[in-house]
């Protein structure tokens, strides 16, 4: 059985502010921005080259078996790039508040790039949901 992760809901307070951040600052493609029922809006955005999207939701009734997340409580979402220095520069130029490039060393997190699979940077969206960007040795299609 094949299972693909295709959409991750991201809890936010202001859909338009978050749409602007993810589309304009982060460069995600806006796939959908629709009021699917009265008072129920979905914005779906996809990072460049990704098969998984994020969804910003408003007015969606919670399912009784699923807990709700408050804005700013989603952490550890991870994106991969093949050139972390280039990605860092591009995100900084777009106004994304990324950390410096770091790696895990003998004493924990250290400044600068590391060996293969060990170069990272981090950022938060306007609500505080946190993201990690990791350098991969090759595009996903070649791994």
PDB file of N, CA and C in Angstrom, residues 8-11 22 54-55 69-77 123-125 127-131:
ATOM      1  N   UNK A   8      -0.162  19.346   4.886  1.00  0.00           N
ATOM      2  CA  UNK A   8       0.037  19.542   6.316  1.00  0.00           C
ATOM      3  C   UNK A   8      -0.695  20.826   6.707  1.00  0.00           C
ATOM      4  N   UNK A   9      -1.668  20.753   7.608  1.00  0.00           N
ATOM      5  CA  UNK A   9      -2.334  21.977   8.059  1.00  0.00           C
ATOM      6  C   UNK A   9      -1.405  22.788   8.966  1.00  0.00           C
ATOM      7  N   UNK A  10      -1.338  24.083   8.732  1.00  0.00           N
ATOM      8  CA  UNK A  10      -0.510  24.981   9.532  1.00  0.00           C
ATOM      9  C   UNK A  10      -1.451  25.956  10.237  1.00  0.00           C
ATOM     10  N   UNK A  11      -1.480  25.937  11.572  1.00  0.00           N
ATOM     11  CA  UNK A  11      -2.401  26.807  12.302  1.00  0.00           C
ATOM     12  C   UNK A  11      -1.895  28.254  12.341  1.00  0.00           C
ATOM     13  N   UNK A  22       4.050  33.078   3.155  1.00  0.00           N
ATOM     14  CA  UNK A  22       4.461  31.840   2.491  1.00  0.00           C
ATOM     15  C   UNK A  22       4.618  32.009   0.979  1.00  0.00           C
ATOM     16  N   UNK A  54       1.084  22.821   2.158  1.00  0.00           N
ATOM     17  CA  UNK A  54       0.557  23.226   3.458  1.00  0.00           C
ATOM     18  C   UNK A  54      -0.837  23.790   3.222  1.00  0.00           C
ATOM     19  N   UNK A  55      -1.673  23.730   4.246  1.00  0.00           N
ATOM     20  CA  UNK A  55      -3.022  24.277   4.162  1.00  0.00           C
ATOM     21  C   UNK A  55      -3.234  25.240   5.313  1.00  0.00           C
ATOM     22  N   UNK A  69      -4.872  22.529  16.841  1.00  0.00           N
ATOM     23  CA  UNK A  69      -3.609  23.178  17.180  1.00  0.00           C
ATOM     24  C   UNK A  69      -3.841  24.679  17.209  1.00  0.00           C
ATOM     25  N   UNK A  70      -3.287  25.325  18.179  1.00  0.00           N
ATOM     26  CA  UNK A  70      -3.348  26.775  18.234  1.00  0.00           C
ATOM     27  C   UNK A  70      -2.288  27.351  17.300  1.00  0.00           C
ATOM     28  N   UNK A  71      -2.524  28.540  16.766  1.00  0.00           N
ATOM     29  CA  UNK A  71      -1.510  29.174  15.927  1.00  0.00           C
ATOM     30  C   UNK A  71      -0.166  29.240  16.656  1.00  0.00           C
ATOM     31  N   UNK A  72       0.877  28.900  15.934  1.00  0.00           N
ATOM     32  CA  UNK A  72       2.226  28.939  16.496  1.00  0.00           C
ATOM     33  C   UNK A  72       2.660  27.687  17.219  1.00  0.00           C
ATOM     34  N   UNK A  73       1.867  26.627  17.170  1.00  0.00           N
ATOM     35  CA  UNK A  73       2.219  25.406  17.905  1.00  0.00           C
ATOM     36  C   UNK A  73       2.762  24.281  17.020  1.00  0.00           C
ATOM     37  N   UNK A  74       2.873  24.511  15.728  1.00  0.00           N
ATOM     38  CA  UNK A  74       3.416  23.484  14.833  1.00  0.00           C
ATOM     39  C   UNK A  74       4.916  23.730  14.672  1.00  0.00           C
ATOM     40  N   UNK A  75       5.714  22.732  15.033  1.00  0.00           N
ATOM     41  CA  UNK A  75       7.163  22.905  15.007  1.00  0.00           C
ATOM     42  C   UNK A  75       7.840  21.736  14.320  1.00  0.00           C
ATOM     43  N   UNK A  76       8.976  22.008  13.721  1.00  0.00           N
ATOM     44  CA  UNK A  76       9.793  20.952  13.151  1.00  0.00           C
ATOM     45  C   UNK A  76       9.486  20.607  11.702  1.00  0.00           C
ATOM     46  N   UNK A  77       8.650  21.395  11.034  1.00  0.00           N
ATOM     47  CA  UNK A  77       8.453  21.140   9.609  1.00  0.00           C
ATOM     48  C   UNK A  77       9.803  21.294   8.915  1.00  0.00           C
ATOM     49  N   UNK A 123      13.662  29.005  10.657  1.00  0.00           N
ATOM     50  CA  UNK A 123      12.880  30.234  10.653  1.00  0.00           C
ATOM     51  C   UNK A 123      11.496  29.959  11.213  1.00  0.00           C
ATOM     52  N   UNK A 124      10.796  31.033  11.539  1.00  0.00           N
ATOM     53  CA  UNK A 124       9.425  30.942  12.035  1.00  0.00           C
ATOM     54  C   UNK A 124       8.531  31.799  11.161  1.00  0.00           C
ATOM     55  N   UNK A 125       7.277  31.371  11.033  1.00  0.00           N
ATOM     56  CA  UNK A 125       6.307  32.190  10.314  1.00  0.00           C
ATOM     57  C   UNK A 125       5.801  33.283  11.264  1.00  0.00           C
ATOM     58  N   UNK A 127       3.266  33.624  12.995  1.00  0.00           N
ATOM     59  CA  UNK A 127       2.597  33.128  14.204  1.00  0.00           C
ATOM     60  C   UNK A 127       3.529  32.354  15.121  1.00  0.00           C
ATOM     61  N   UNK A 128       4.734  32.031  14.645  1.00  0.00           N
ATOM     62  CA  UNK A 128       5.674  31.273  15.460  1.00  0.00           C
ATOM     63  C   UNK A 128       5.776  29.804  15.118  1.00  0.00           C
ATOM     64  N   UNK A 129       5.046  29.338  14.092  1.00  0.00           N
ATOM     65  CA  UNK A 129       5.243  27.967  13.620  1.00  0.00           C
ATOM     66  C   UNK A 129       6.671  27.886  13.091  1.00  0.00           C
ATOM     67  N   UNK A 130       7.402  26.832  13.466  1.00  0.00           N
ATOM     68  CA  UNK A 130       8.827  26.808  13.125  1.00  0.00           C
ATOM     69  C   UNK A 130       9.156  25.796  12.031  1.00  0.00           C
ATOM     70  N   UNK A 131      10.137  26.184  11.244  1.00  0.00           N
ATOM     71  CA  UNK A 131      10.597  25.420  10.097  1.00  0.00           C
ATOM     72  C   UNK A 131      12.104  25.184  10.198  1.00  0.00           C
TER      73      UNK A 131
END
